[in-house]
mmCIF file of C-alpha atoms in Angstrom:
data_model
loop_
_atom_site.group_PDB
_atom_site.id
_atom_site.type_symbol
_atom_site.label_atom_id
_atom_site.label_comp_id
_atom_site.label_asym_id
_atom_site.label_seq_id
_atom_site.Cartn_x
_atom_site.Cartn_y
_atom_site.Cartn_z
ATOM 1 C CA UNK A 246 57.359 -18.809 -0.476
ATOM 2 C CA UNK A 247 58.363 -15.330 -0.803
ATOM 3 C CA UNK A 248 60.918 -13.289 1.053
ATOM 4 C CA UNK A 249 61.146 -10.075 1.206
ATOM 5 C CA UNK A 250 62.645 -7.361 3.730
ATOM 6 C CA UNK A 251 62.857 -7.404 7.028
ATOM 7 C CA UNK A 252 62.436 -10.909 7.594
ATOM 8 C CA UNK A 253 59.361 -11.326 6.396
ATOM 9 C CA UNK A 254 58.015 -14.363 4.222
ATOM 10 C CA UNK A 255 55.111 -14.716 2.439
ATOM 11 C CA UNK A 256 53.591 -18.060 2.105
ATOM 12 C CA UNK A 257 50.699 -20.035 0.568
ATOM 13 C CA UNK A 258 49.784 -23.040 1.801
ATOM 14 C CA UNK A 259 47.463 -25.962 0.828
ATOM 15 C CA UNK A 260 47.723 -27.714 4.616
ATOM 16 C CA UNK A 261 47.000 -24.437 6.139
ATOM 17 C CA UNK A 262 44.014 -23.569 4.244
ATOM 18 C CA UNK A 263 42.820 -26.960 4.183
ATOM 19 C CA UNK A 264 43.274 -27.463 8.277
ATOM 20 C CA UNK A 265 41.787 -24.262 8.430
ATOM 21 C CA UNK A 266 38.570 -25.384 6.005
ATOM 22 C CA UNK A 267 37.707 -28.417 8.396
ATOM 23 C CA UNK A 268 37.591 -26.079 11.102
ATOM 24 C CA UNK A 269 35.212 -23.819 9.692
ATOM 25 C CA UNK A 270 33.122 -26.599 8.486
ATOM 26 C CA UNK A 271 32.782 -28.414 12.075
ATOM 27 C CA UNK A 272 32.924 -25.236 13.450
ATOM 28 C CA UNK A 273 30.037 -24.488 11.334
ATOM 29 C CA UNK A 274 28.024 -27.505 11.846
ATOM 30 C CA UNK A 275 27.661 -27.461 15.728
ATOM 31 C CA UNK A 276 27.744 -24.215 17.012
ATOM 32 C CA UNK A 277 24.262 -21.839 17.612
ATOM 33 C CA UNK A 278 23.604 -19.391 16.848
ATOM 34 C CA UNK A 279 25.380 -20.057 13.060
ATOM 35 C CA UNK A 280 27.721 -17.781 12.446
ATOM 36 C CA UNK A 281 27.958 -15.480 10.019
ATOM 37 C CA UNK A 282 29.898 -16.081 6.277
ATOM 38 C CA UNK A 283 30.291 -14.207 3.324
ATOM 39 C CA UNK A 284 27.993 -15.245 0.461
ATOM 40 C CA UNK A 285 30.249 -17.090 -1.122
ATOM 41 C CA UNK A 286 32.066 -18.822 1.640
ATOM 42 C CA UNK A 287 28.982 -19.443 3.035
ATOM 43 C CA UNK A 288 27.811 -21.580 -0.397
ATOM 44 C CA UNK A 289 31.152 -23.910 -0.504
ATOM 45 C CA UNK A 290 30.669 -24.260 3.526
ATOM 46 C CA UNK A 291 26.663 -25.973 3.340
ATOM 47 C CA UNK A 292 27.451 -27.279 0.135
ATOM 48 C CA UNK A 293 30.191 -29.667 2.177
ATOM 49 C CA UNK A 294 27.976 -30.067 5.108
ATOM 50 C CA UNK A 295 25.196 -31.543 3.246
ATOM 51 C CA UNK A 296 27.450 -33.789 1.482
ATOM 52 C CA UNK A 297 29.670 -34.906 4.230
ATOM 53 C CA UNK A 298 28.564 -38.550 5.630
ATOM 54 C CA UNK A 299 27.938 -38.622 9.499
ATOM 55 C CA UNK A 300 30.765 -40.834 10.131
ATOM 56 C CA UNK A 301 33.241 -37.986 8.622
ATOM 57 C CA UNK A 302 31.629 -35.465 10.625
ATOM 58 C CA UNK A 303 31.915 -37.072 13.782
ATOM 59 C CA UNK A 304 35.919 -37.505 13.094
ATOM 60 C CA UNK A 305 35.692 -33.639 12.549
ATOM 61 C CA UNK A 306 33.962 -33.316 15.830
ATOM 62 C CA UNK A 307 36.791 -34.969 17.570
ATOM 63 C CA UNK A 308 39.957 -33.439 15.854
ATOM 64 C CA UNK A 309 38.225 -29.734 15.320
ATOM 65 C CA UNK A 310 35.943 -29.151 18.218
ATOM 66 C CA UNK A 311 35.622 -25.591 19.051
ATOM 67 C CA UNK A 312 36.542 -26.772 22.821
ATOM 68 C CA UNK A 313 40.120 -27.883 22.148
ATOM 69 C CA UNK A 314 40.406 -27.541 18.327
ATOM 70 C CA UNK A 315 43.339 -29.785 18.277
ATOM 71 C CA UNK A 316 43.612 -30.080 14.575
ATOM 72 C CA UNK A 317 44.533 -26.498 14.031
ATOM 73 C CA UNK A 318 47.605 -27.439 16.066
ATOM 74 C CA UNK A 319 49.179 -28.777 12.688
ATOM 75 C CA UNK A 320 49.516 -25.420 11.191
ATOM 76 C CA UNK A 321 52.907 -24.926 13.488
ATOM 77 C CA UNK A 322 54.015 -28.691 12.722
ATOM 78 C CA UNK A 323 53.268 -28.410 9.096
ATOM 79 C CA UNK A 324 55.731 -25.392 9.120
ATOM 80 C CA UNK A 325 58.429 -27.027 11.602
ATOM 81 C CA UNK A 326 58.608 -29.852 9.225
ATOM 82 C CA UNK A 327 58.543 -28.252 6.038
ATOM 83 C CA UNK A 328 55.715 -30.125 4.581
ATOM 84 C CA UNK A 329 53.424 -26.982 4.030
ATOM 85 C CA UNK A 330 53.153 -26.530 0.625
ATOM 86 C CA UNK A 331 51.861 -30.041 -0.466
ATOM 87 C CA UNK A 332 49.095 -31.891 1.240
ATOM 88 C CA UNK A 333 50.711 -35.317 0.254
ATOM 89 C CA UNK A 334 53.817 -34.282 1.396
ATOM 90 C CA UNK A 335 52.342 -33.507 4.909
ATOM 91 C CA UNK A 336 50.180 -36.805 5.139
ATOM 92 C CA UNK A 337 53.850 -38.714 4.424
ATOM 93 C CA UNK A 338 55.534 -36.333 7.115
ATOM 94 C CA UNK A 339 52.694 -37.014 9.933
ATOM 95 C CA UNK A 340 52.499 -41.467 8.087
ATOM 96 C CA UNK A 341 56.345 -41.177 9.231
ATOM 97 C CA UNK A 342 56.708 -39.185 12.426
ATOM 98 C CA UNK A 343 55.912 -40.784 15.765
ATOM 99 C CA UNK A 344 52.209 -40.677 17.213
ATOM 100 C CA UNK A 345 53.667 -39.104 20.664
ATOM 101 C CA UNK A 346 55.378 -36.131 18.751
ATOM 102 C CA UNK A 347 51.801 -36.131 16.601
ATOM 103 C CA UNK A 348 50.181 -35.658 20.499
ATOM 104 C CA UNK A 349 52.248 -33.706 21.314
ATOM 105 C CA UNK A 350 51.316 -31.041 18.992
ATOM 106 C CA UNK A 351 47.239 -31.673 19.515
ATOM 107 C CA UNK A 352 48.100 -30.560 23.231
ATOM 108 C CA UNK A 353 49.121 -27.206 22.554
ATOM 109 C CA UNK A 354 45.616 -25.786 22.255
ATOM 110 C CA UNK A 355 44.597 -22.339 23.799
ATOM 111 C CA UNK A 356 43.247 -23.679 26.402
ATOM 112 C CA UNK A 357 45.723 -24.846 28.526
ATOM 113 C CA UNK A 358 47.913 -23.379 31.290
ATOM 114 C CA UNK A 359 51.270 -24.890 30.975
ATOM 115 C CA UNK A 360 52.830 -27.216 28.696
ATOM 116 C CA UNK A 361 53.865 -31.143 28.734
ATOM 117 C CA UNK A 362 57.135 -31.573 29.606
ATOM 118 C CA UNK A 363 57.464 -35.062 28.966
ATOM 119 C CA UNK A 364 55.048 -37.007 26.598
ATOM 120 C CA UNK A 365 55.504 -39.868 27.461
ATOM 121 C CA UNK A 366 55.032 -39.470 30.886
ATOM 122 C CA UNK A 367 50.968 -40.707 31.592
ATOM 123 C CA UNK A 368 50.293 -39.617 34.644
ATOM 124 C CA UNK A 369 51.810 -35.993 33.675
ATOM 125 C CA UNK A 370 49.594 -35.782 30.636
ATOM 126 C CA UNK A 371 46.468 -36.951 32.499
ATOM 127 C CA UNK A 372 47.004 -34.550 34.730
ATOM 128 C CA UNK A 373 47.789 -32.343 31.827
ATOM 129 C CA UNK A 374 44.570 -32.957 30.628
ATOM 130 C CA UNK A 375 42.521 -32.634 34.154
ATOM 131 C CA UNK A 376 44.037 -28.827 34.954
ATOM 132 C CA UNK A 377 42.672 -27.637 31.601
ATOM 133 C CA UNK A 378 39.636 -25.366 31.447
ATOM 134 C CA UNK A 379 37.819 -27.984 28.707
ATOM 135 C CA UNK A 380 34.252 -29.850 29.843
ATOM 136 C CA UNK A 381 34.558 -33.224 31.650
ATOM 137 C CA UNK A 382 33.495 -35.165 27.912
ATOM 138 C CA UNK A 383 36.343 -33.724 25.825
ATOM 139 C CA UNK A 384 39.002 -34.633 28.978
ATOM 140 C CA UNK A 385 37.777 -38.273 28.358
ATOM 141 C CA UNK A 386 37.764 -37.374 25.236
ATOM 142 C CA UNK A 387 41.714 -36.162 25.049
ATOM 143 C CA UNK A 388 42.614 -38.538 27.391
ATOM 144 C CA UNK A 389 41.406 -41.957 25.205
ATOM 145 C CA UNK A 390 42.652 -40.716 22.359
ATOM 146 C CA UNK A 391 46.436 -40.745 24.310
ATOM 147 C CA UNK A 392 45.645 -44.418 25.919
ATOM 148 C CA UNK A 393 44.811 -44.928 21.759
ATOM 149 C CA UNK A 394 47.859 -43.250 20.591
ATOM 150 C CA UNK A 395 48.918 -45.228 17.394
ATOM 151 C CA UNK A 396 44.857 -45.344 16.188
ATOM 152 C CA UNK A 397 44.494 -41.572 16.546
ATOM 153 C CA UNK A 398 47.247 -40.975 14.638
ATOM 154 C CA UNK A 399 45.753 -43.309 11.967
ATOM 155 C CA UNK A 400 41.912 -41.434 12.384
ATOM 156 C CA UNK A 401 43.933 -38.234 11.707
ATOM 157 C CA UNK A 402 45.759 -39.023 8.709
ATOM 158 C CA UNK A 403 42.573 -41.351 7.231
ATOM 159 C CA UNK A 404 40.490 -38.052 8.177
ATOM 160 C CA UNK A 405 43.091 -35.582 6.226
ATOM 161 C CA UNK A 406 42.900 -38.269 3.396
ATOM 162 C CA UNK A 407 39.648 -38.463 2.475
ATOM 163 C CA UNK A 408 38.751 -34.691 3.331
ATOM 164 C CA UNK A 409 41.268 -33.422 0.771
ATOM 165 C CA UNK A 410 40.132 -36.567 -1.828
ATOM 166 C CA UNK A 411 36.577 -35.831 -1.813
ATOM 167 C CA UNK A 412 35.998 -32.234 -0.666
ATOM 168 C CA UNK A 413 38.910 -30.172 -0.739
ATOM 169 C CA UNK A 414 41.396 -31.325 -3.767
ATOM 170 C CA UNK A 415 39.092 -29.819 -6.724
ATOM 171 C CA UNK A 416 38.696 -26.559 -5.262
ATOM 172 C CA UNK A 417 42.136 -26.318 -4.247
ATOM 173 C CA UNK A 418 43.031 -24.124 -7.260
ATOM 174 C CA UNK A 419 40.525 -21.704 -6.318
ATOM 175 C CA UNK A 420 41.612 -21.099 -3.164
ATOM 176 C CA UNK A 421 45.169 -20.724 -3.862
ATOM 177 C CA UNK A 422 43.724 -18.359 -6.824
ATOM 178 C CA UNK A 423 41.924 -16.132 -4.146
ATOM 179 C CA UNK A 424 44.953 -16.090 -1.593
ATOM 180 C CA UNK A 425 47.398 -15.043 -4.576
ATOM 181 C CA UNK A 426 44.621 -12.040 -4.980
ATOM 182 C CA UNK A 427 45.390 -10.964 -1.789
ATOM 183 C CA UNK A 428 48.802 -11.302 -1.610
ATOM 184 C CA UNK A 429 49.301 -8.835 -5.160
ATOM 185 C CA UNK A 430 46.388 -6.504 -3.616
ATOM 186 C CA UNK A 431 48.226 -6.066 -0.092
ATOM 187 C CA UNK A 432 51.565 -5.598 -2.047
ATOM 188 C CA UNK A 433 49.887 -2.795 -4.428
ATOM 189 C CA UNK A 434 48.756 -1.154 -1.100
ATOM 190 C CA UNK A 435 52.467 -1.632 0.098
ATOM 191 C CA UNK A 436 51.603 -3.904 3.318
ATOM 192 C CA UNK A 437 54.566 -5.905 3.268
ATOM 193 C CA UNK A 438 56.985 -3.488 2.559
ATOM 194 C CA UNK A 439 58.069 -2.691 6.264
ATOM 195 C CA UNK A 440 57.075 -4.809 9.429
ATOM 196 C CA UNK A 441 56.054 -1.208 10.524
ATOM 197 C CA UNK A 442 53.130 -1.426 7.595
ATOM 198 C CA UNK A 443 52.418 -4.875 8.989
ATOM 199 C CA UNK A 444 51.644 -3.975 12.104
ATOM 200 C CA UNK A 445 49.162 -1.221 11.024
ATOM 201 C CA UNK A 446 47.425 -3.565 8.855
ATOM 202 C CA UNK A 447 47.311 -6.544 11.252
ATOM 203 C CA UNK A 448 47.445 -4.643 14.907
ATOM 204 C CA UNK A 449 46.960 -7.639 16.837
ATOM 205 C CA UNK A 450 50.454 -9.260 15.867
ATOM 206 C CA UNK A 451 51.782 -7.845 18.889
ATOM 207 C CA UNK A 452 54.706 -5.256 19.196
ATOM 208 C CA UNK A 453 57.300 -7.682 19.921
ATOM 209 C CA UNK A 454 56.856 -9.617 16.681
ATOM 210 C CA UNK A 455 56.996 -6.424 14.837
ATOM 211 C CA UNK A 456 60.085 -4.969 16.402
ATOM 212 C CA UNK A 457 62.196 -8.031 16.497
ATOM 213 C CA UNK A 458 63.309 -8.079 13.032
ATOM 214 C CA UNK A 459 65.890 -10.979 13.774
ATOM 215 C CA UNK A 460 62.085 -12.919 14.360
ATOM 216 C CA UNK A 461 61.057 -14.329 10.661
ATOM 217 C CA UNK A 462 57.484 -12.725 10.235
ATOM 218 C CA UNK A 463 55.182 -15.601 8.150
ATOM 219 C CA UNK A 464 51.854 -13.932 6.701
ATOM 220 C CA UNK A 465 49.850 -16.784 4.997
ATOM 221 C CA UNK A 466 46.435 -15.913 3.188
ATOM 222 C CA UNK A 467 43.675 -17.789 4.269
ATOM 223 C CA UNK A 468 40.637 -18.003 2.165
ATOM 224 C CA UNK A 469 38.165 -19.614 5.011
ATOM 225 C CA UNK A 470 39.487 -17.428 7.293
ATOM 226 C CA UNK A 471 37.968 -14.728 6.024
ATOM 227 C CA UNK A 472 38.324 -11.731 8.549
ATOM 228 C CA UNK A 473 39.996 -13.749 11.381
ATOM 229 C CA UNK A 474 43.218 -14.725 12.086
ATOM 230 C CA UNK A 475 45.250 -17.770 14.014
ATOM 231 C CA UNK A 476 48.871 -17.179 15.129
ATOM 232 C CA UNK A 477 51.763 -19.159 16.158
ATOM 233 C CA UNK A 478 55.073 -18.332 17.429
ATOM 234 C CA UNK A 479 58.484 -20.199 18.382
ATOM 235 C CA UNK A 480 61.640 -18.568 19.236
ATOM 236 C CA UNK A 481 62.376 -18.184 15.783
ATOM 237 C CA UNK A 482 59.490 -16.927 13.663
ATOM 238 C CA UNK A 483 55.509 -16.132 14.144
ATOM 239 C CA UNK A 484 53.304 -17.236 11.700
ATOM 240 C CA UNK A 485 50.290 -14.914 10.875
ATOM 241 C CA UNK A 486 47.446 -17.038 8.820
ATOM 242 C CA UNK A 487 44.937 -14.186 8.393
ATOM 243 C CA UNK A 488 41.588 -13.926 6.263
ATOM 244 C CA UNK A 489 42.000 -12.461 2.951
ATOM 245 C CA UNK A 490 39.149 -9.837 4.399
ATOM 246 C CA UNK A 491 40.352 -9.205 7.514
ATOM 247 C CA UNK A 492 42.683 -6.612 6.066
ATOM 248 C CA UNK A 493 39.627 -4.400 4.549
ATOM 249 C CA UNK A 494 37.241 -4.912 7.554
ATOM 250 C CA UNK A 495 39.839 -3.726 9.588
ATOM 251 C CA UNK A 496 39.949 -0.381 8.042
ATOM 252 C CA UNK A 497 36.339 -0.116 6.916
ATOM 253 C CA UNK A 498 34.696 3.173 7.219
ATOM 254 C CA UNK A 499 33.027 4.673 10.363
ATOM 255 C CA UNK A 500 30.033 2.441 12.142
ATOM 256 C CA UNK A 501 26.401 3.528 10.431
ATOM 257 C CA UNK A 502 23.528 3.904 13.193
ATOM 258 C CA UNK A 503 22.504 0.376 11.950
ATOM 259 C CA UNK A 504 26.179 -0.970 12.659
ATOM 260 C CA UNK A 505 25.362 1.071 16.310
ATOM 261 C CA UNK A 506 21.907 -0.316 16.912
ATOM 262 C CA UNK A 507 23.350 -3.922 16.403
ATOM 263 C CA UNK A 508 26.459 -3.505 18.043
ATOM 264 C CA UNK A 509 25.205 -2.363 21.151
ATOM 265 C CA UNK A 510 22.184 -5.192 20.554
ATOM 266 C CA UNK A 511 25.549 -7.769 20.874
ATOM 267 C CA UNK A 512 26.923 -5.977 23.650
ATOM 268 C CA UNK A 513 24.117 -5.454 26.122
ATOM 269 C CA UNK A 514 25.138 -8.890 27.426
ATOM 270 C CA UNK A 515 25.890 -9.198 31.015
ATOM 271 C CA UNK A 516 28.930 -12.079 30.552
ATOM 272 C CA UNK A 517 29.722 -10.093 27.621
ATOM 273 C CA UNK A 518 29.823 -6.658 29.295
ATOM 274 C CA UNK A 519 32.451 -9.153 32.564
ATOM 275 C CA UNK A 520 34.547 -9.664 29.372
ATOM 276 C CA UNK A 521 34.750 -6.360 28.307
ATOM 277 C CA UNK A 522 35.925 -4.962 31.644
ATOM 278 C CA UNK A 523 38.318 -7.609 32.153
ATOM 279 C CA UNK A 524 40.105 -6.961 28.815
ATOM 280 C CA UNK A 525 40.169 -3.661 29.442
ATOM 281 C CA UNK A 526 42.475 -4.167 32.311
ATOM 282 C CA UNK A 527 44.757 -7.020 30.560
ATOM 283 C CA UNK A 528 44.984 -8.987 27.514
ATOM 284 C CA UNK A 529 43.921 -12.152 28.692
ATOM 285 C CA UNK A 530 44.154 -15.723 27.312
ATOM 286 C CA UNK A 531 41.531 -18.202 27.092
ATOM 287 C CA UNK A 532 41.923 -20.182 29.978
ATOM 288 C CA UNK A 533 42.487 -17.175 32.072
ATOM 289 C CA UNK A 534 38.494 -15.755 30.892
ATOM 290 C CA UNK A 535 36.920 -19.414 31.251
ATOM 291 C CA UNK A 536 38.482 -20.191 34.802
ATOM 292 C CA UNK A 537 37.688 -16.447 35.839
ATOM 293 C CA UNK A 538 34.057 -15.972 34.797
ATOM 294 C CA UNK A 539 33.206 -19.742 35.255
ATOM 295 C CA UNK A 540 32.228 -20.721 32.044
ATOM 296 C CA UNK A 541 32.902 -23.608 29.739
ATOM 297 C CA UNK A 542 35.408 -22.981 26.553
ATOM 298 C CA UNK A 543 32.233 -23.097 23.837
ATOM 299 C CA UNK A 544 30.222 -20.273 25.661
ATOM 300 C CA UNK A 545 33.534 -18.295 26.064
ATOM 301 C CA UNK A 546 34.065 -18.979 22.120
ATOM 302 C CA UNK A 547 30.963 -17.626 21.214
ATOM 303 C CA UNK A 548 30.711 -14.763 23.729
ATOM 304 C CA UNK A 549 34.200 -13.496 22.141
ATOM 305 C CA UNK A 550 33.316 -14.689 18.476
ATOM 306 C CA UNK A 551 30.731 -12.464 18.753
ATOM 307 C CA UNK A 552 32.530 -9.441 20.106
ATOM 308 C CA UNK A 553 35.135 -10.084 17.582
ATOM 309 C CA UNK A 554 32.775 -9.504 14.493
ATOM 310 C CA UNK A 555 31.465 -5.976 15.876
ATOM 311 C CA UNK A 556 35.596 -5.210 16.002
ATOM 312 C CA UNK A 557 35.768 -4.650 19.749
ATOM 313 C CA UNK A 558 37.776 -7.863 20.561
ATOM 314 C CA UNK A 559 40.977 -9.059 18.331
ATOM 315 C CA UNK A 560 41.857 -12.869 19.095
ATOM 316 C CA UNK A 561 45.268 -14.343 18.091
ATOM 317 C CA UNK A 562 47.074 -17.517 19.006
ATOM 318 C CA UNK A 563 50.712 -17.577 20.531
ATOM 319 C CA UNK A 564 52.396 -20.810 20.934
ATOM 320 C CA UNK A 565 49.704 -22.620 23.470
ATOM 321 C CA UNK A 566 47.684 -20.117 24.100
ATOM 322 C CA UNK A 567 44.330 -17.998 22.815
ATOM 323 C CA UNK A 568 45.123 -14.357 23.775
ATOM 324 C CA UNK A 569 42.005 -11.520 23.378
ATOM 325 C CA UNK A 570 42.858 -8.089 23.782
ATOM 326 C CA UNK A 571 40.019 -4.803 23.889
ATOM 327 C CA UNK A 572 39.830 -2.685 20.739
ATOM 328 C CA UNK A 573 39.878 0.561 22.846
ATOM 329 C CA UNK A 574 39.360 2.317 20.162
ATOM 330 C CA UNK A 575 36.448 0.552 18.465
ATOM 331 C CA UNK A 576 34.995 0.699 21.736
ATOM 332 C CA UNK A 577 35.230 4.679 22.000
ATOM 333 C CA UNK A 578 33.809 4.959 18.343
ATOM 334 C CA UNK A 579 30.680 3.002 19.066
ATOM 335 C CA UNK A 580 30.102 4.754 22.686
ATOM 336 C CA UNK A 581 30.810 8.335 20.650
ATOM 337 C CA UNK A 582 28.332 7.239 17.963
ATOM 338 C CA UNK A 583 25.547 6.251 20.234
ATOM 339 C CA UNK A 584 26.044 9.532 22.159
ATOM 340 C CA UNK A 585 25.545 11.029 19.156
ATOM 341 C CA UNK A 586 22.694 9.459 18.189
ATOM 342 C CA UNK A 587 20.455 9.836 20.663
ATOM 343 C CA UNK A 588 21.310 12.970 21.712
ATOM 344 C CA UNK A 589 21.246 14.706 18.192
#
């Protein structure tokens, strides 16, 4: 951990990057169309899924479905409990901590529309469970896994086990190698000198979070993140675990006519185009888009997945929720540039 000025801290973290690698793997593995990786990434990520026995995967399915993605909810718990900088250390934290505080932090996904007040309370979490926006499978899903509350806890920490013993643990040094990269390269450009320079570099860590210098500002690298990002805040501090390319795509150089031609290919969509307008009105959170244009969580996902990689949606977690927000901007370039095209 490194802390600089203006509150803000500079982390790297085995548990993050290693929650974050089952994601992309699972992630990976059920969703169509594929999409896309860097070269690189890409090789580790079908490397793992060809080597990964069916009985592993499925535990993936259940922790790091792209419908509720609970797994990913340990990035904020890792942090709360100070266990992020060893993977042993966090299996021993999660081995000793109760399974209804474990639960408790699976059910803040983005997804939802309130929060538990009382864990222990069935009929609240069922109910819990029912007003979310998730298909009818992963609410049985969700909801067995709480009447099973001491065995998911076990499938979690045997899952985190044997993911970092056989596929993770060996590359570890890698990945901590390519994070450090990033962290000396955004330093040379001066990133984290001012939460000012921050917020240019990273504009969806929202205004609040960059004025509020009393709010500890966490930027952690993440290598399988690539050019995405998941947030987290608390009263106290808001944890940015960004791609290690997300930086440069942000500020890559004007679309090409190609980048044009397949932009406008992506956005020619009519539940696409419904999306568009109703970001341009509000930031809205995921429940909010799948309760207001009718559609499941995984074809939201991949309607705003693939607006995010043509830049004109930015997606970032905050405490329970998935917010997306228009790139206004990115929107006027490729509109200008088509103009342009065709008319010229």
């Amino acid at each position: 951990m490194v802390e600089l000025g203006e509150n803000i801290i500079i982390i790297q973290s085995p548990v993050f990057e290693q929650l974050s690698s089952m994601f992309v793997i699972q992630d990976y593995t059920n969703k169509q169309p594929k999409r896309e990786l860097n070269g690189e990434l890409q090789k580790w990520v079908d490397e793992k899924v060809s080597s990964i026995p069916q009985i592993l995967k499925d535990e993936l399915e259940v922790f790091f479905s792209q419908e509720t993605f609970i797994g990913l909810s340990m990035i904020r718990y890792a942090f709360e409990t100070n266990c992020y900088q060893s993977l042993e250390k966090f299996i021993q934290q999660v081995e000793s901590d109760s399974a209804y505080h474990i639960f408790e932090h699976f059910l803040e996904t983005g997804f939802t529309p309130t929060e538990v007040s009382d864990i222990h309370d069935f009929t609240e979490v069922r109910l819990f469970i029912q007003n979310t926006s998730i298909p009818e499978s992963e609410k049985w899903k969700l909801t067995y896994l709480y009447v099973d509350i001491e065995n998911t806890k076990n499938r979690f920490i045997s899952l985190m086990k044997q993911f970092y013993e056989f596929y993770f643990k060996s590359d570890l040094p890698y990945f901590l190698k390519k994070q450090q990269e990033n962290i000396d390269y955004l330093k040379g450009k001066q990133i984290f000198s001012t939460r000012e320079k921050v917020g240019e570099a990273f504009p969806v860590i929202p205004s609040y979070v960059i004025e509020n210098k009393a709010m500890k500002l966490i930027l952690s690298p993440s290598y399988f993140y690539d050019t995405s990002s998941l947030s987290s805040d608390s009263e106290q501090s808001f944890i940015y675990h960004y791609g290690i390319n997300e930086y440069d795509s942000n500020t890559k150089n004007k679309m090409s006519q190609d980048d044009v031609l397949d932009a406008i290919k992506i956005v020619a969509d009519e539940k696409r185009i419904r999306i568009i307008m109703l970001l341009n009105k509000a930031p809205r959170y995921g429940y909010e888009l799948a309760q207001t244009l009718s559609l499941s969580n995984s074809t939201i996902s991949h309607h705003l997945s693939t607006l995010h990689s043509i830049g004109i949606v930015y997606s970032m977690r905050i405490e329970n929720k998935v917010y997306y927000q228009l790139n206004k901007d990115k929107l006027k370039e490729l509109m200008e540039t088509l103009t342009k095209s065709l008319l010229e």
